[in-house]
Amino acid sequence: MTDDFGLPDGYEISTDPGRVDAGRVHRWLSTDAYWAIGRTREKQDRAIAGSLNFGVYDTRSGEQVAYARVVTDRTTFAWLCDVYVDRPVRGKGVGTALVAAVREELRPDGLRRILLATHDAHGVYGKLGFAPLDRPEQWMALYF
């Protein structure tokens, strides 16, 4: 990706799936992300394989410091999920830059909407243009 999206110096964003540290992502999500606690490594690996992946990397060490994935057909719909920023780099703008990069990567696709769910990060997403559903009564879910 060519734009830095307000990313602090020393970090870069990539959509190269080969750069994703799947073990690290699994550890973050399965132990520290309320929506994915206990997720198996097999399930996480399948999710990564079936998604458009975004990573933020420390340019000095090469270490991955944040992750997000998008489930999309890149034509009509996208679901942004598994957004995670490693605790030591939180508060530096890494997460905001990551979500901005996702938004801009998908913008040319002409999607009608990008959805996400969050319990506690409405402010972060709101400043990037996300808003509550206009008509939540139209949406349904099938739970297993």
PDB file of C-alpha atoms in Angstrom:
ATOM      1  CA  MET A   1       0.000   0.000   0.000  1.00  0.00           C
ATOM      2  CA  THR A   2       1.373   3.398  -0.888  1.00  0.00           C
ATOM      3  CA  ASP A   3      -0.378   5.856   1.478  1.00  0.00           C
ATOM      4  CA  ASP A   4       0.529   5.896   5.168  1.00  0.00           C
ATOM      5  CA  PHE A   5      -3.038   6.855   6.282  1.00  0.00           C
ATOM      6  CA  GLY A   6      -1.659   8.843   9.209  1.00  0.00           C
ATOM      7  CA  LEU A   7       0.412   5.914  10.423  1.00  0.00           C
ATOM      8  CA  PRO A   8       3.152   6.929  12.882  1.00  0.00           C
ATOM      9  CA  ASP A   9       6.748   6.818  11.647  1.00  0.00           C
ATOM     10  CA  GLY A  10       8.297   3.389  11.819  1.00  0.00           C
ATOM     11  CA  TYR A  11       5.204   1.430  10.745  1.00  0.00           C
ATOM     12  CA  GLU A  12       3.818   0.225   7.437  1.00  0.00           C
ATOM     13  CA  ILE A  13       0.563  -1.359   6.282  1.00  0.00           C
ATOM     14  CA  SER A  14       0.458  -4.342   3.950  1.00  0.00           C
ATOM     15  CA  THR A  15      -2.239  -6.504   2.386  1.00  0.00           C
ATOM     16  CA  ASP A  16       0.274  -9.223   1.510  1.00  0.00           C
ATOM     17  CA  PRO A  17      -1.202 -12.403   3.034  1.00  0.00           C
ATOM     18  CA  GLY A  18       2.272 -13.925   3.145  1.00  0.00           C
ATOM     19  CA  ARG A  19       3.325 -11.368   5.763  1.00  0.00           C
ATOM     20  CA  VAL A  20       0.562 -12.199   8.253  1.00  0.00           C
ATOM     21  CA  ASP A  21       2.006 -13.770  11.394  1.00  0.00           C
ATOM     22  CA  ALA A  22      -0.841 -16.247  11.805  1.00  0.00           C
ATOM     23  CA  GLY A  23       0.420 -17.537  15.139  1.00  0.00           C
ATOM     24  CA  ARG A  24       0.604 -14.056  16.600  1.00  0.00           C
ATOM     25  CA  VAL A  25      -2.812 -13.098  15.229  1.00  0.00           C
ATOM     26  CA  HIS A  26      -4.320 -16.257  16.689  1.00  0.00           C
ATOM     27  CA  ARG A  27      -2.702 -15.606  20.067  1.00  0.00           C
ATOM     28  CA  TRP A  28      -3.976 -11.998  20.136  1.00  0.00           C
ATOM     29  CA  LEU A  29      -7.516 -12.875  19.170  1.00  0.00           C
ATOM     30  CA  SER A  30      -7.990 -16.127  21.064  1.00  0.00           C
ATOM     31  CA  THR A  31      -6.651 -14.739  24.349  1.00  0.00           C
ATOM     32  CA  ASP A  32      -7.305 -10.979  24.326  1.00  0.00           C
ATOM     33  CA  ALA A  33     -10.202 -10.133  21.972  1.00  0.00           C
ATOM     34  CA  TYR A  34     -13.638 -10.451  23.596  1.00  0.00           C
ATOM     35  CA  TRP A  35     -15.238 -11.577  20.317  1.00  0.00           C
ATOM     36  CA  ALA A  36     -12.755 -14.383  19.639  1.00  0.00           C
ATOM     37  CA  ILE A  37     -11.722 -15.747  23.046  1.00  0.00           C
ATOM     38  CA  GLY A  38     -11.011 -19.439  22.656  1.00  0.00           C
ATOM     39  CA  ARG A  39     -11.062 -19.448  18.849  1.00  0.00           C
ATOM     40  CA  THR A  40      -9.025 -22.401  17.627  1.00  0.00           C
ATOM     41  CA  ARG A  41      -5.937 -21.982  15.508  1.00  0.00           C
ATOM     42  CA  GLU A  42      -7.541 -24.066  12.748  1.00  0.00           C
ATOM     43  CA  LYS A  43     -10.569 -21.765  12.660  1.00  0.00           C
ATOM     44  CA  GLN A  44      -8.354 -18.671  12.654  1.00  0.00           C
ATOM     45  CA  ASP A  45      -6.207 -20.026   9.835  1.00  0.00           C
ATOM     46  CA  ARG A  46      -9.357 -20.726   7.772  1.00  0.00           C
ATOM     47  CA  ALA A  47     -10.606 -17.196   8.461  1.00  0.00           C
ATOM     48  CA  ILE A  48      -7.304 -15.703   7.316  1.00  0.00           C
ATOM     49  CA  ALA A  49      -7.300 -17.848   4.165  1.00  0.00           C
ATOM     50  CA  GLY A  50     -10.804 -16.745   3.209  1.00  0.00           C
ATOM     51  CA  SER A  51     -10.341 -13.027   3.833  1.00  0.00           C
ATOM     52  CA  LEU A  52      -8.662  -9.882   2.616  1.00  0.00           C
ATOM     53  CA  ASN A  53      -5.996  -9.366   5.291  1.00  0.00           C
ATOM     54  CA  PHE A  54      -4.357  -6.153   6.500  1.00  0.00           C
ATOM     55  CA  GLY A  55      -1.309  -6.053   8.724  1.00  0.00           C
ATOM     56  CA  VAL A  56       0.633  -3.247  10.321  1.00  0.00           C
ATOM     57  CA  TYR A  57       4.335  -3.938  10.699  1.00  0.00           C
ATOM     58  CA  ASP A  58       7.178  -2.295  12.592  1.00  0.00           C
ATOM     59  CA  THR A  59       9.615  -1.280   9.847  1.00  0.00           C
ATOM     60  CA  ARG A  60      12.618  -1.706  12.144  1.00  0.00           C
ATOM     61  CA  SER A  61      11.939  -5.234  13.353  1.00  0.00           C
ATOM     62  CA  GLY A  62       9.449  -6.471  10.750  1.00  0.00           C
ATOM     63  CA  GLU A  63       7.209  -7.567  13.604  1.00  0.00           C
ATOM     64  CA  GLN A  64       3.458  -7.435  13.074  1.00  0.00           C
ATOM     65  CA  VAL A  65       1.791  -5.005  15.498  1.00  0.00           C
ATOM     66  CA  ALA A  66      -1.823  -4.922  14.264  1.00  0.00           C
ATOM     67  CA  TYR A  67      -4.268  -6.888  12.154  1.00  0.00           C
ATOM     68  CA  ALA A  68      -7.654  -6.598  10.468  1.00  0.00           C
ATOM     69  CA  ARG A  69      -9.486  -8.732   7.984  1.00  0.00           C
ATOM     70  CA  VAL A  70     -12.356  -8.160   5.611  1.00  0.00           C
ATOM     71  CA  VAL A  71     -14.831 -10.726   4.346  1.00  0.00           C
ATOM     72  CA  THR A  72     -15.990  -9.404   0.986  1.00  0.00           C
ATOM     73  CA  ASP A  73     -16.948 -10.128  -2.583  1.00  0.00           C
ATOM     74  CA  ARG A  74     -15.314  -6.763  -3.467  1.00  0.00           C
ATOM     75  CA  THR A  75     -18.466  -5.879  -5.395  1.00  0.00           C
ATOM     76  CA  THR A  76     -21.481  -5.409  -3.139  1.00  0.00           C
ATOM     77  CA  PHE A  77     -20.607  -6.062   0.501  1.00  0.00           C
ATOM     78  CA  ALA A  78     -17.828  -6.162   3.081  1.00  0.00           C
ATOM     79  CA  TRP A  79     -17.605  -7.132   6.736  1.00  0.00           C
ATOM     80  CA  LEU A  80     -14.672  -5.641   8.672  1.00  0.00           C
ATOM     81  CA  CYS A  81     -13.666  -7.876  11.544  1.00  0.00           C
ATOM     82  CA  ASP A  82     -10.883  -9.078  13.823  1.00  0.00           C
ATOM     83  CA  VAL A  83      -9.388  -5.593  14.145  1.00  0.00           C
ATOM     84  CA  TYR A  84      -6.663  -5.849  16.763  1.00  0.00           C
ATOM     85  CA  VAL A  85      -3.775  -3.606  17.799  1.00  0.00           C
ATOM     86  CA  ASP A  86      -1.053  -5.048  20.021  1.00  0.00           C
ATOM     87  CA  ARG A  87      -1.251  -3.510  23.481  1.00  0.00           C
ATOM     88  CA  PRO A  88       2.214  -1.857  23.465  1.00  0.00           C
ATOM     89  CA  VAL A  89       1.362   0.226  20.371  1.00  0.00           C
ATOM     90  CA  ARG A  90      -2.195   1.237  21.294  1.00  0.00           C
ATOM     91  CA  GLY A  91      -2.856   4.947  21.531  1.00  0.00           C
ATOM     92  CA  LYS A  92      -0.398   5.839  18.761  1.00  0.00           C
ATOM     93  CA  GLY A  93      -2.919   6.022  15.907  1.00  0.00           C
ATOM     94  CA  VAL A  94      -2.059   2.610  14.486  1.00  0.00           C
ATOM     95  CA  GLY A  95      -5.643   1.318  14.692  1.00  0.00           C
ATOM     96  CA  THR A  96      -7.140   4.424  13.136  1.00  0.00           C
ATOM     97  CA  ALA A  97      -4.628   4.289  10.291  1.00  0.00           C
ATOM     98  CA  LEU A  98      -5.328   0.581   9.783  1.00  0.00           C
ATOM     99  CA  VAL A  99      -9.090   1.092   9.470  1.00  0.00           C
ATOM    100  CA  ALA A 100      -8.533   4.099   7.176  1.00  0.00           C
ATOM    101  CA  ALA A 101      -6.391   1.857   4.963  1.00  0.00           C
ATOM    102  CA  VAL A 102      -9.156  -0.751   4.851  1.00  0.00           C
ATOM    103  CA  ARG A 103     -11.705   1.915   3.902  1.00  0.00           C
ATOM    104  CA  GLU A 104      -9.503   3.304   1.130  1.00  0.00           C
ATOM    105  CA  GLU A 105      -8.575  -0.133  -0.242  1.00  0.00           C
ATOM    106  CA  LEU A 106     -12.272  -0.952  -0.612  1.00  0.00           C
ATOM    107  CA  ARG A 107     -13.480   2.474  -1.809  1.00  0.00           C
ATOM    108  CA  PRO A 108     -12.826   1.840  -5.554  1.00  0.00           C
ATOM    109  CA  ASP A 109     -14.878  -1.378  -5.428  1.00  0.00           C
ATOM    110  CA  GLY A 110     -18.156   0.549  -5.287  1.00  0.00           C
ATOM    111  CA  LEU A 111     -19.455  -1.349  -2.269  1.00  0.00           C
ATOM    112  CA  ARG A 112     -22.811  -0.329  -0.911  1.00  0.00           C
ATOM    113  CA  ARG A 113     -21.605  -0.675   2.665  1.00  0.00           C
ATOM    114  CA  ILE A 114     -18.919  -1.969   4.965  1.00  0.00           C
ATOM    115  CA  LEU A 115     -20.299  -3.406   8.185  1.00  0.00           C
ATOM    116  CA  LEU A 116     -18.627  -4.083  11.496  1.00  0.00           C
ATOM    117  CA  ALA A 117     -19.600  -4.842  15.067  1.00  0.00           C
ATOM    118  CA  THR A 118     -18.009  -3.355  18.167  1.00  0.00           C
ATOM    119  CA  HIS A 119     -18.773  -3.113  21.860  1.00  0.00           C
ATOM    120  CA  ASP A 120     -16.272  -0.438  22.763  1.00  0.00           C
ATOM    121  CA  ALA A 121     -14.624   1.327  19.809  1.00  0.00           C
ATOM    122  CA  HIS A 122     -17.467   3.414  18.377  1.00  0.00           C
ATOM    123  CA  GLY A 123     -15.370   6.584  18.642  1.00  0.00           C
ATOM    124  CA  VAL A 124     -12.503   5.148  16.616  1.00  0.00           C
ATOM    125  CA  TYR A 125     -14.770   3.942  13.837  1.00  0.00           C
ATOM    126  CA  GLY A 126     -17.019   7.010  13.974  1.00  0.00           C
ATOM    127  CA  LYS A 127     -14.205   9.393  13.102  1.00  0.00           C
ATOM    128  CA  LEU A 128     -13.598   7.307   9.971  1.00  0.00           C
ATOM    129  CA  GLY A 129     -17.198   7.596   8.787  1.00  0.00           C
ATOM    130  CA  PHE A 130     -18.825   4.534  10.333  1.00  0.00           C
ATOM    131  CA  ALA A 131     -22.246   5.138  11.900  1.00  0.00           C
ATOM    132  CA  PRO A 132     -24.961   3.075  13.570  1.00  0.00           C
ATOM    133  CA  LEU A 133     -27.315   1.312  11.182  1.00  0.00           C
ATOM    134  CA  ASP A 134     -30.030   3.631   9.868  1.00  0.00           C
ATOM    135  CA  ARG A 135     -32.610   0.890  10.060  1.00  0.00           C
ATOM    136  CA  PRO A 136     -31.426  -1.864  12.392  1.00  0.00           C
ATOM    137  CA  GLU A 137     -34.908  -3.392  12.342  1.00  0.00           C
ATOM    138  CA  GLN A 138     -34.185  -4.540   8.769  1.00  0.00           C
ATOM    139  CA  TRP A 139     -31.181  -6.634   9.807  1.00  0.00           C
ATOM    140  CA  MET A 140     -31.303 -10.161  11.090  1.00  0.00           C
ATOM    141  CA  ALA A 141     -28.790 -12.788  12.076  1.00  0.00           C
ATOM    142  CA  LEU A 142     -28.735 -16.563  12.126  1.00  0.00           C
ATOM    143  CA  TYR A 143     -26.878 -17.842  15.178  1.00  0.00           C
ATOM    144  CA  PHE A 144     -25.393 -21.329  15.529  1.00  0.00           C
TER     145      PHE A 144
END
